[in-house]
Short mmCIF file of C-alpha atoms in Angstrom, two decimals:
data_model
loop_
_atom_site.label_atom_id
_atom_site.label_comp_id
_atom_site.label_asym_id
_atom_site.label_seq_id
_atom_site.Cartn_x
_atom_site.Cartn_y
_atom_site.Cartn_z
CA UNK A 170 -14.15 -28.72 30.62
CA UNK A 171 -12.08 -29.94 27.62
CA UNK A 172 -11.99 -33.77 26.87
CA UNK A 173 -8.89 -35.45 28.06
CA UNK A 174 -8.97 -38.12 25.57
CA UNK A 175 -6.32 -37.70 23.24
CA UNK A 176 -8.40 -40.10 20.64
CA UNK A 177 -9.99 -37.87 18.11
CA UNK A 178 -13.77 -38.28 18.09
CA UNK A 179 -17.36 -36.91 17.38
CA UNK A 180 -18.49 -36.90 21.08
CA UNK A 181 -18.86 -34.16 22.82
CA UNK A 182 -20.18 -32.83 26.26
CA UNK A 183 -23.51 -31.90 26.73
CA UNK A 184 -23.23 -28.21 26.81
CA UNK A 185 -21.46 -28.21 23.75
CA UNK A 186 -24.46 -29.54 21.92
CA UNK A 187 -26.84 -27.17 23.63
CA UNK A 188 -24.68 -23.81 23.51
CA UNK A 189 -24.51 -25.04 19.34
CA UNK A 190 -28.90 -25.35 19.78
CA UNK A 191 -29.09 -21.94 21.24
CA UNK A 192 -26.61 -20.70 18.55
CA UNK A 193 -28.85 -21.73 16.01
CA UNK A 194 -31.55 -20.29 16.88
CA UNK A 195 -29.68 -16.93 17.48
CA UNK A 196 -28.57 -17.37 14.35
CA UNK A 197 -31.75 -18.10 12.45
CA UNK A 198 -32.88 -14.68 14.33
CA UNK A 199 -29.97 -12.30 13.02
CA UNK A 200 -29.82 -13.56 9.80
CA UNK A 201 -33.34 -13.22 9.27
CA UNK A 202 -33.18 -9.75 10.19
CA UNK A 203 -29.59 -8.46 8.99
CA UNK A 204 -29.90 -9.78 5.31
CA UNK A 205 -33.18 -7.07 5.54
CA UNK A 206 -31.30 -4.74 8.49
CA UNK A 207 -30.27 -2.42 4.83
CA UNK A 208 -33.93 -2.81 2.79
CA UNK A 209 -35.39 -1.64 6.35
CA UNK A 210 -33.13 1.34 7.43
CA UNK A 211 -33.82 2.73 3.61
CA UNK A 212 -37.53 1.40 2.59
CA UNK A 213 -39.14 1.84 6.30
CA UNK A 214 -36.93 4.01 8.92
CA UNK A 215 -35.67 6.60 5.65
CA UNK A 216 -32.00 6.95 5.74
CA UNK A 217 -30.54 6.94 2.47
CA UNK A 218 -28.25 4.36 1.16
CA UNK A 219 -25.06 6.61 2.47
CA UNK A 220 -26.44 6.97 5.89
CA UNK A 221 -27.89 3.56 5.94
CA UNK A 222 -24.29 1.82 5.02
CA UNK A 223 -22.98 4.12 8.05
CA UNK A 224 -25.54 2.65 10.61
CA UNK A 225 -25.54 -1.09 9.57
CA UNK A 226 -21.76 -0.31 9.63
CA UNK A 227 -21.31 0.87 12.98
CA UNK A 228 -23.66 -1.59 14.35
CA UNK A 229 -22.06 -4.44 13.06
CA UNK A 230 -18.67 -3.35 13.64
CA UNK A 231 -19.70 -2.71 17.20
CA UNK A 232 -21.45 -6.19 17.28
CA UNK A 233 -17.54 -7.43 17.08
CA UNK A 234 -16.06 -5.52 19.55
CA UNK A 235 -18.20 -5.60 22.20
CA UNK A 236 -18.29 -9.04 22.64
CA UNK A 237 -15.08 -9.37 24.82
CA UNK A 238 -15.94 -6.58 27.28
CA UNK A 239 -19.49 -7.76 27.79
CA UNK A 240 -17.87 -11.43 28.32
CA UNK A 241 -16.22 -9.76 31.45
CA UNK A 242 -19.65 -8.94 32.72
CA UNK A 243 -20.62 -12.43 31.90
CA UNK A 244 -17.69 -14.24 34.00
CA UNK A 245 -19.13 -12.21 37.00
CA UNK A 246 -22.66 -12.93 36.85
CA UNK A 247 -22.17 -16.35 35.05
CA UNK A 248 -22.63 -18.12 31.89
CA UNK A 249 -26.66 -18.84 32.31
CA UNK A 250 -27.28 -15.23 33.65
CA UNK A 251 -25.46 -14.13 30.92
CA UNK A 252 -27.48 -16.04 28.20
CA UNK A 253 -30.76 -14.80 30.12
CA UNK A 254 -29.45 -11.10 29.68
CA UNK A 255 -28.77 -11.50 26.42
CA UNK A 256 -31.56 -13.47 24.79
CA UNK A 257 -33.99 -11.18 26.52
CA UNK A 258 -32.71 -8.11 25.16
CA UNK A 259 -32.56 -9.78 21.62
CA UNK A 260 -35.95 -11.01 22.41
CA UNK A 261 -36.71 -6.84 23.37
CA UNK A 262 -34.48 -5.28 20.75
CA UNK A 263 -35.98 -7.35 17.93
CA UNK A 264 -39.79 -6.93 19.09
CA UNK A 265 -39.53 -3.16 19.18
CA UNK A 266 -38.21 -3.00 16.03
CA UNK A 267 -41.12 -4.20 14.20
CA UNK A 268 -43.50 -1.47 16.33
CA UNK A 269 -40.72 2.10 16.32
CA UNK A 270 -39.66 3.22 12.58
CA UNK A 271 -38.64 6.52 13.54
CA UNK A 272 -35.00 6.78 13.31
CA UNK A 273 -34.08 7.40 16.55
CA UNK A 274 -35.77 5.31 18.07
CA UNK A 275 -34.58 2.48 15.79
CA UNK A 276 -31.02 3.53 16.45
CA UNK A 277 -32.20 2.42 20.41
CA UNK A 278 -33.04 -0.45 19.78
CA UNK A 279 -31.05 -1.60 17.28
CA UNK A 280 -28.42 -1.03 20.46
CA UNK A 281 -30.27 -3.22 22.44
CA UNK A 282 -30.03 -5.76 19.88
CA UNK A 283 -26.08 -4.96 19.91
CA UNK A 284 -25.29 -5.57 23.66
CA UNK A 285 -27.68 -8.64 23.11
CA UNK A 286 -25.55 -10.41 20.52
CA UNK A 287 -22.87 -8.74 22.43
CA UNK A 288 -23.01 -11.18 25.22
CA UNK A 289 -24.25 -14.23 23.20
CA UNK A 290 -20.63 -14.72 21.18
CA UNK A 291 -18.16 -15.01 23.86
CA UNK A 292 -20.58 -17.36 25.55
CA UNK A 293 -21.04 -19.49 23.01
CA UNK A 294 -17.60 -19.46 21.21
CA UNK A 295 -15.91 -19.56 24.50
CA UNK A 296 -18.40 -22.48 25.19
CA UNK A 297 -17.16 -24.39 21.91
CA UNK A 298 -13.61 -23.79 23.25
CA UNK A 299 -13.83 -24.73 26.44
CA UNK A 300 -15.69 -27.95 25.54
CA UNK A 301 -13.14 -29.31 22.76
CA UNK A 302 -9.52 -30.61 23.24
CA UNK A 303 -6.97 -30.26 21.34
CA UNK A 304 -7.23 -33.36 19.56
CA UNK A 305 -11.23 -32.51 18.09
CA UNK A 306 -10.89 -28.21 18.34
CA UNK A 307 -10.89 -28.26 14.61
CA UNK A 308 -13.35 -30.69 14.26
CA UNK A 309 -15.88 -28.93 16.76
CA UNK A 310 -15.42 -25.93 15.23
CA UNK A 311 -16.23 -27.01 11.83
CA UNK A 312 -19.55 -28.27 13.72
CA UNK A 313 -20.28 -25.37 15.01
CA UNK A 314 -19.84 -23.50 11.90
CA UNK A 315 -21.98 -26.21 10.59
CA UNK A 316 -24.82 -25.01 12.80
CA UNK A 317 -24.30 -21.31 12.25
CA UNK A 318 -24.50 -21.83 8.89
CA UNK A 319 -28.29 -24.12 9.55
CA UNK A 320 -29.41 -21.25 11.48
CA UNK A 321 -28.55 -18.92 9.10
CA UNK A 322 -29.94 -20.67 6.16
CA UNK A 323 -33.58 -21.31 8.29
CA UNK A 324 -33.68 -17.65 8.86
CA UNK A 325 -33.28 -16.51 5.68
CA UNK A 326 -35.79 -19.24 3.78
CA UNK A 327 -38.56 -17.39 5.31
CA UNK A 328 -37.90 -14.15 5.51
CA UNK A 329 -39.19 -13.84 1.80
CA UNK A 330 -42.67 -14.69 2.92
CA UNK A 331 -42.72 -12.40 5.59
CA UNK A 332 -41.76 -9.43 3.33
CA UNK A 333 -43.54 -9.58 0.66
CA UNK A 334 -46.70 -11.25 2.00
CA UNK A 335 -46.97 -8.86 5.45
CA UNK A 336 -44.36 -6.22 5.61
CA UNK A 337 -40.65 -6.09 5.72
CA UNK A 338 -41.18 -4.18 9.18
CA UNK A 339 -42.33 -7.80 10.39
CA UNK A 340 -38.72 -9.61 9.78
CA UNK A 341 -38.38 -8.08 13.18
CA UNK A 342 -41.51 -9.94 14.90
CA UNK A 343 -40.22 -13.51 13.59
CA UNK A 344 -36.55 -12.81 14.94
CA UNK A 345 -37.94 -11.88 18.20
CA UNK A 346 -39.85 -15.17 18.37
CA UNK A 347 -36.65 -17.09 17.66
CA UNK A 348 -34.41 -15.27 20.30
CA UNK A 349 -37.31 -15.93 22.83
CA UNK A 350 -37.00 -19.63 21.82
CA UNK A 351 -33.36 -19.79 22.74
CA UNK A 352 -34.07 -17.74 26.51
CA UNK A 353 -36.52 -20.37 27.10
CA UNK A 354 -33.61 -23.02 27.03
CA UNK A 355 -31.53 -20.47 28.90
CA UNK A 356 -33.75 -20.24 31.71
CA UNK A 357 -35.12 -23.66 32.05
CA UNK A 358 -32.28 -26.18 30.37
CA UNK A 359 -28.97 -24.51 30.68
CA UNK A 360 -27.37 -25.16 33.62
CA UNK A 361 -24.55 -22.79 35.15
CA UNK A 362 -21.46 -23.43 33.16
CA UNK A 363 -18.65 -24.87 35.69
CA UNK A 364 -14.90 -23.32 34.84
CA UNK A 365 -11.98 -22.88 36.93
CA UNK A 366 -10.94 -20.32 34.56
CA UNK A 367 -10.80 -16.88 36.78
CA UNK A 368 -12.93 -14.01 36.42
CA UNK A 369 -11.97 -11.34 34.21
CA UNK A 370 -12.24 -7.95 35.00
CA UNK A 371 -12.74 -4.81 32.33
CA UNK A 372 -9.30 -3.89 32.68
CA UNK A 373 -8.00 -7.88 31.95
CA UNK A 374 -10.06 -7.68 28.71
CA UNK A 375 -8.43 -4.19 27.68
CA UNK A 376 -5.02 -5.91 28.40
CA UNK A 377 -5.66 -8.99 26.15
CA UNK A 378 -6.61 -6.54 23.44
CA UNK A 379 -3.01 -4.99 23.85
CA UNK A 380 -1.72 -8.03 24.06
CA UNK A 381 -3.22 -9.09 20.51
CA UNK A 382 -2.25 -5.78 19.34
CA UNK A 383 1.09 -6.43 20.16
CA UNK A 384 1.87 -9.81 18.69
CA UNK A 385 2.36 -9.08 14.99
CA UNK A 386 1.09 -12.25 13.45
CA UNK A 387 -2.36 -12.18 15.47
CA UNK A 388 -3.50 -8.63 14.22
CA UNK A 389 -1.78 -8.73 10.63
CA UNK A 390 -3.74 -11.77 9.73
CA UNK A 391 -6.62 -10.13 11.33
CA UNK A 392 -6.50 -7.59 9.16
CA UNK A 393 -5.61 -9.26 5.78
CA UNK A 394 -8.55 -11.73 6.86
CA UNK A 395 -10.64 -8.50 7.05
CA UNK A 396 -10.35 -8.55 2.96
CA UNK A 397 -11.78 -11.40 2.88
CA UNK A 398 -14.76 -10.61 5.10
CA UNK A 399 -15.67 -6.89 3.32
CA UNK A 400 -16.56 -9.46 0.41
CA UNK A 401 -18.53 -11.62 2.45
CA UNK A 402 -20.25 -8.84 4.34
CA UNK A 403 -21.51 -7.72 0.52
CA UNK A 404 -24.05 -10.54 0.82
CA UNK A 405 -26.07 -7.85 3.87
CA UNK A 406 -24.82 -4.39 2.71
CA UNK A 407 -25.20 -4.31 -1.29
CA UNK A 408 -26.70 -7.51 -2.57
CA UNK A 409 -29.98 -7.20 -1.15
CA UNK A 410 -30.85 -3.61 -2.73
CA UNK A 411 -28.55 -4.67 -6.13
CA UNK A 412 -31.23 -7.70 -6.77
CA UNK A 413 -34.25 -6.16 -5.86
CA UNK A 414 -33.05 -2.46 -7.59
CA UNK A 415 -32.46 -4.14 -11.13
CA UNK A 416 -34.79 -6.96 -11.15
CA UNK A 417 -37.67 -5.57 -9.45
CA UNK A 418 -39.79 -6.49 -6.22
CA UNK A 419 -40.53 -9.15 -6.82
CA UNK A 420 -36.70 -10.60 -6.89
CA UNK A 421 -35.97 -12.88 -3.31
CA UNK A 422 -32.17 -12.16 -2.76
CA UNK A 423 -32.43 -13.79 0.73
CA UNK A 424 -32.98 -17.33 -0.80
CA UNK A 425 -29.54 -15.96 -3.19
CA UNK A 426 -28.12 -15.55 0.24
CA UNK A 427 -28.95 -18.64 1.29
CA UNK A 428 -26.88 -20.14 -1.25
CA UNK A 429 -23.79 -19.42 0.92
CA UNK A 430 -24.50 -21.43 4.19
CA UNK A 431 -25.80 -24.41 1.80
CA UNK A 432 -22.63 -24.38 0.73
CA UNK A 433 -20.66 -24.10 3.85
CA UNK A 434 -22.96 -26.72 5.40
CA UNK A 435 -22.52 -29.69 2.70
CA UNK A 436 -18.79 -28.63 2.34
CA UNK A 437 -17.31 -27.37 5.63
CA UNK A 438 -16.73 -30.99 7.56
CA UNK A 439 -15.44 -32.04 4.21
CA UNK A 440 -12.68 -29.67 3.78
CA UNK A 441 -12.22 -29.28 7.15
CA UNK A 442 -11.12 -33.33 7.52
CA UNK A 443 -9.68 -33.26 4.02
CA UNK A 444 -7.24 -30.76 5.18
CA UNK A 445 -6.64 -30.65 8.78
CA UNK A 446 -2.55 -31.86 8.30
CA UNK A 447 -2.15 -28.98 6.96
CA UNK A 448 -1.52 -25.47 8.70
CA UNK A 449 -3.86 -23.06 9.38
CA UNK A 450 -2.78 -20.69 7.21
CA UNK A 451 -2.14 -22.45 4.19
CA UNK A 452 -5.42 -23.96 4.25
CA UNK A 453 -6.75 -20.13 4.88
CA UNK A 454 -4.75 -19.32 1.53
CA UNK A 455 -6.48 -21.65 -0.45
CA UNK A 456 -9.91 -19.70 0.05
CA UNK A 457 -7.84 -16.51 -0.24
CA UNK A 458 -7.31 -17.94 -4.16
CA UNK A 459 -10.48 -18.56 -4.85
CA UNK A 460 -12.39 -15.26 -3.72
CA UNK A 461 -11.55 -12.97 -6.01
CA UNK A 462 -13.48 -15.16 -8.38
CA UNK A 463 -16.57 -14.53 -6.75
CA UNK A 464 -16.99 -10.91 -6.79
CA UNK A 465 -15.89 -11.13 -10.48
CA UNK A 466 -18.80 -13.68 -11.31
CA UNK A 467 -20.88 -11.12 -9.59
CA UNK A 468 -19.44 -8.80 -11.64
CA UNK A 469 -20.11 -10.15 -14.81
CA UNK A 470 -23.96 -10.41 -14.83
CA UNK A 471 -24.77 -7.61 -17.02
CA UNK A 472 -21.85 -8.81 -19.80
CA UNK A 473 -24.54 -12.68 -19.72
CA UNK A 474 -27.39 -10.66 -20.29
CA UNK A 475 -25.85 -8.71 -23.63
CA UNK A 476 -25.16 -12.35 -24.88
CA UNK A 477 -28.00 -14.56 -23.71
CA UNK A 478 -30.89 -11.73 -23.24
CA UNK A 479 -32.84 -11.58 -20.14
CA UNK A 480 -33.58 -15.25 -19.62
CA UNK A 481 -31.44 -18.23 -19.68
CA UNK A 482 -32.89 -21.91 -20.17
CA UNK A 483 -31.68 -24.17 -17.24
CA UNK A 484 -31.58 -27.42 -18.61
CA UNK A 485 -35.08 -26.74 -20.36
CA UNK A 486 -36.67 -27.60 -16.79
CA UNK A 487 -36.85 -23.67 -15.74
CA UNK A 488 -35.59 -20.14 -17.09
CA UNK A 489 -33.58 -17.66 -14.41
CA UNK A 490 -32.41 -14.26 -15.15
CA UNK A 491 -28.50 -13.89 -15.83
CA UNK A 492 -27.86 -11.53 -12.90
CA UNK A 493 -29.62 -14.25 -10.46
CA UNK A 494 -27.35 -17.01 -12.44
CA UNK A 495 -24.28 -15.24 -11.56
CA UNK A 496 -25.38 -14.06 -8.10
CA UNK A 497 -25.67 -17.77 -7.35
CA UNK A 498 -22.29 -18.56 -8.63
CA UNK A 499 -20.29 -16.10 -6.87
CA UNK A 500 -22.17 -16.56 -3.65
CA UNK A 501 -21.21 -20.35 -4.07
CA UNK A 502 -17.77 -19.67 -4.53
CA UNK A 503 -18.04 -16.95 -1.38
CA UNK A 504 -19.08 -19.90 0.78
CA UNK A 505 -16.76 -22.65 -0.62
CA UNK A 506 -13.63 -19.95 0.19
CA UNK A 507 -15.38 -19.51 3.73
CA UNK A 508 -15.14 -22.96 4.38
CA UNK A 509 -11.29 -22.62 3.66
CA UNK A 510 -10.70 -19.75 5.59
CA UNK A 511 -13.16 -19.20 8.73
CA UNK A 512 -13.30 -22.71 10.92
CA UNK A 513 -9.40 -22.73 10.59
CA UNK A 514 -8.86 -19.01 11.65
CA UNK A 515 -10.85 -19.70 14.61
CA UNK A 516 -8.75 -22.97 15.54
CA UNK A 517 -6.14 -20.57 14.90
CA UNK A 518 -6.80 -18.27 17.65
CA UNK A 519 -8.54 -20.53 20.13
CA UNK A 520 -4.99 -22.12 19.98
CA UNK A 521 -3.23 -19.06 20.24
CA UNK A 522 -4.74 -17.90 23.95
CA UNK A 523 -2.90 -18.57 26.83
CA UNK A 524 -4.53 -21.05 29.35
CA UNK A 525 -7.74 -18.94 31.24
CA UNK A 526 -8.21 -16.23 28.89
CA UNK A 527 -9.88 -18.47 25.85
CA UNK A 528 -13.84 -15.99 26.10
CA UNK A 529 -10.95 -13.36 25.76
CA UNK A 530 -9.04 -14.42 23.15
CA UNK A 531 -12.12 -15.89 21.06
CA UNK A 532 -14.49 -12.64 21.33
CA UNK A 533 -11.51 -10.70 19.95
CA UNK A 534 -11.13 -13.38 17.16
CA UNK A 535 -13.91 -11.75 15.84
CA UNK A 536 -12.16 -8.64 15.42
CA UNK A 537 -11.93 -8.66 11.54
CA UNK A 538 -15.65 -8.03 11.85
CA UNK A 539 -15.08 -4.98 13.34
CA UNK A 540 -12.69 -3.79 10.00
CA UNK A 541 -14.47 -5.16 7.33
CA UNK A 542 -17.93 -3.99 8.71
CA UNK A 543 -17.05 -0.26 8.77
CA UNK A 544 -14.78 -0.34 5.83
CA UNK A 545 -17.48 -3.11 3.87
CA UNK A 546 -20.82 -1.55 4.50
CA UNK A 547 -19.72 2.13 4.30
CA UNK A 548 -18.41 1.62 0.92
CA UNK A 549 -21.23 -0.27 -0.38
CA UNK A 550 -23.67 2.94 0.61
CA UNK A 551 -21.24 5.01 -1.32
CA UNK A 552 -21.44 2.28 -4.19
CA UNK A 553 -24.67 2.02 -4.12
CA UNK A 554 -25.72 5.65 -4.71
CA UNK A 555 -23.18 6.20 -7.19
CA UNK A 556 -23.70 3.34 -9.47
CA UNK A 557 -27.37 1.45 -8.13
CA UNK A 558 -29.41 4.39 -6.55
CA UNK A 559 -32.48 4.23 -4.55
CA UNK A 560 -34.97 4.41 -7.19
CA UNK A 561 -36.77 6.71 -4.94
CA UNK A 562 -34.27 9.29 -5.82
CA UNK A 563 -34.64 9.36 -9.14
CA UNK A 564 -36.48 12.13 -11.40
CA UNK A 565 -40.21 11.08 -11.73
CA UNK A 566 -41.14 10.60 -14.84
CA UNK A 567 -38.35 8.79 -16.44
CA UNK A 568 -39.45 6.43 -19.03
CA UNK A 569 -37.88 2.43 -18.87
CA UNK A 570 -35.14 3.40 -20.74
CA UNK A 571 -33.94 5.82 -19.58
CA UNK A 572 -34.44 4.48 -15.64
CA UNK A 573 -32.32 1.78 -17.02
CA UNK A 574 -29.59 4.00 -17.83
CA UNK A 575 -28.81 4.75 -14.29
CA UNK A 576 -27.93 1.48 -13.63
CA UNK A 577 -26.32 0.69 -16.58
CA UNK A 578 -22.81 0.37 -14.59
CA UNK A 579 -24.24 -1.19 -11.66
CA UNK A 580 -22.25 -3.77 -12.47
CA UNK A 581 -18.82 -2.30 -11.54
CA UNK A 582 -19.97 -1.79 -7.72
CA UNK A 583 -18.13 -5.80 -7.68
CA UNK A 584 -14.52 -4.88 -9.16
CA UNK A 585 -13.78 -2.89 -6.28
CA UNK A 586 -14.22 -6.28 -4.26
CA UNK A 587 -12.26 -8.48 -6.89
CA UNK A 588 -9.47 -5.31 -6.11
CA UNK A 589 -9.78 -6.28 -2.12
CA UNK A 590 -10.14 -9.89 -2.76
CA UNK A 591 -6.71 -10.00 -4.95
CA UNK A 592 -4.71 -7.77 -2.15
CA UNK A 593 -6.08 -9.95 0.58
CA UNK A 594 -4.76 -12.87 -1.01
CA UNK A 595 -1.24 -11.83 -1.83
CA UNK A 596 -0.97 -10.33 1.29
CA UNK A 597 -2.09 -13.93 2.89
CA UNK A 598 0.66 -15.55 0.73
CA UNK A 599 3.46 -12.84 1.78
CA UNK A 600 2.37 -12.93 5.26
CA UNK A 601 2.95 -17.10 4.94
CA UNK A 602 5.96 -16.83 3.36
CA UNK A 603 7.84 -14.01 5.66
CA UNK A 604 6.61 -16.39 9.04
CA UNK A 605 7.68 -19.54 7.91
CA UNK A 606 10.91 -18.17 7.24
CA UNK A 607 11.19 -16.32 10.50
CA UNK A 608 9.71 -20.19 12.13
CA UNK A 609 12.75 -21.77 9.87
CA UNK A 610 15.07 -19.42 11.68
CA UNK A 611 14.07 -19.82 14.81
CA UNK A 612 14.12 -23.25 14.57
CA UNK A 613 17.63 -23.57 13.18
CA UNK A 614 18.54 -21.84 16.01
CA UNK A 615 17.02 -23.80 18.39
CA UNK A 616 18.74 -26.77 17.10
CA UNK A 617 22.46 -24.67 16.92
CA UNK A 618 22.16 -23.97 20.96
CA UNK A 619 21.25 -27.40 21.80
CA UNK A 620 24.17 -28.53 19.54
#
């Protein structure tokens, strides 16, 4: 259903508009719940920060990979019985969550949850895809991304209220109520998605995934991408507990969070327009540059505080805490690189799939999720009890000072992501400089034959 105007433009279809509607509200749902998902597996269910990082891990990683296997169930059954499926288990998942805390039973239903959003992101990706030309794929992609990023930032503002004022346990009940919003639409808006594109079967899906294992360039930059993600995914896995461990309670690090998809939504058009003659992968590189600078402003909280104390003076209008100051400015420059890196590698591999196998190709461009979730929130449990622990595991007792002294090199939890950040980005530049020569090659070539 791609345009065939070759004019670039704004307009698009219909179901562009409402797959990007149903997104958000998706979207507000998860994020609402997974900047919590590692407060709740600790605080309510009881795993410990190790065991919790090896959960939220697998079940994000898994969140990933699913996607283009369940998208072959969706081709058979079709796009609006697909939604329907998967909005109603979201709707299930989320619900039962707030009532179950036993661990087992959370582990059920956070698997409902997973072959929920399972079947929501080649729907709605492949959607986007299907729905752009050539001519606008960057620019409807950068929309998209735009309304991710309002979804995610909705979700997140009031998640605060909800758990400090009734219980974290009740994230879950407001998610539910948004992914109930967006199977209403399903059922009674959405109308079955026309394609000529074939259906795929389990075994076509496991063949595209060799297929993308097999072309070099598609599953190295995957991978060095990945880097770039096991930063991002810090925002979920250690961020939340970091705040709230050292400043108490009281701290908010959602509305932190939130700083990111503010960012990405003001900025991501922008820089997408400001840099579409460009190639994918040297705009990619750009945001490559800049991310090792956020984990190091994370990084460097504790070295404010020794200098300006525990409260800085913002313009004399309010006073915030040097670790929030620095949180803010490294989860800035987290969503300014995001808005180099993440619309383009998705142009990237929408462009790369061969005519008919776009859902495939798309739910597997998600596949750095799948790395940089086990590798990200694994390590961040192991961070976390090393140098921020659970202050539930800590002798009773301890006077202020001397609780303080366990997290005195909290702080270093963030160089291991500048360490990532810097070998994602010089492997992003090698990988760029290696394939344009090998293009320059073939290319000569090309010109020598016809010669």
């Amino acid at each position: 259903m791609n345009s065939q105007s070759s004019q670039e433009s704004w307009r698009f279809p219909k179901d562009f508009w409402l797959a990007n509607f149903m997104e958000l509200c998706e979207r507000a749902a998860y994020y609402g719940f997974f900047i919590v998902l590692t407060l709740y597996l600790t605080d309510i269910v009881g795993f410990n920060d190790k065991a919790t990082g090896v959960v939220a891990g697998v079940f994000f990683a898994l969140l990933y990979f699913f996607p283009p296997f369940v998208g072959a169930i969706s081709d058979k059954i079709g796009f609006k019985n697909g939604l329907i499926i998967a909005f109603s288990l979201l709707t299930i998942g989320y619900f039962f969550l707030g009532i179950f805390h036993t661990k087992i039973l959370v582990i059920l239903f956070l698997f409902i949850v997973l072959i929920g959003g399972s079947f929501i992101k080649p729907l709605i990706t492949g959607t986007v895809a299907k729905t752009t030309s050539e001519v606008n794929k960057a620019r409807g992609f950068s929309l998209f991304y735009w309304v991710v990023n309002i979804g995610a930032f909705g979700g997140k503002t009031v998640v605060p209220s909800i758990r400090q004022g009734i219980g974290l346990e009740y994230v879950n009940f407001f998610s539910s109520g948004m992914a109930f919003i967006a199977l209403l639409f399903a059922i009674f808006i959405f109308k079955p998605f026309k394609t000529d594109i074939q259906e795929k079967k389990i075994s076509d899906v496991t063949n595209a995934l060799i297929k993308i294992f097999k072309t070099p360039r598609l599953i190295i930059l995957t991978l060095i991408v990945a880097g770039f993600w096991i930063i991002q995914h810090q925002l979920y896995a250690t961020m939340p507990k970091y705040v709230i461990r050292l400043l108490g309670e009281e701290a908010k690090p959602e509305w932190l969070a939130n700083v990111n998809p503010l960012v990405v939504v003001i900025f991501v058009v922008f820089i997408t327009q400001l840099t579409k003659k460009y190639k994918a992968v040297s705009v990619m590189f750009i945001g490559m540059l800049i991310m090792p600078f956020s984990a190091l402003a994370m990084a460097m909280s504790q070295s404010l505080e020794s200098i300006t104390g525990s409260s800085v003076s913002i313009l004399g209008w309010f006073n915030m805490h040097p670790l929030t100051i620095m949180m803010i400015i490294g989860i800035a420059i987290q969503g300014l690189a995001e808005c180099f890196i993440s619309p383009r590698f998705l142009e990237y591999f929408s462009l790369q799939a061969p005519k008919g196998e776009e859902g495939v190709y798309m739910g597997f461009s998600h596949l750095h999720s799948f790395f940089s979730a086990l590798i990200g929130f694994i390590m961040s449990g192991f961070l976390l009890d090393k140098y921020c622990p659970d202050p539930h595991t800590l002798p009773t007792g301890l006077t202020k000072v001397q609780k303080a002294s366990y997290y005195a090199d909290a702080h270093l939890i963030w160089y291991y992501f500048v360490a990532i950040a810097v070998v994602a980005a010089i492997s992003l530049l090698l990988f760029k400089i290696i394939t344009e020569r090998i293009d320059r090659k073939k290319e000569q070539s090309l010109k020598n034959s016809l010669s």
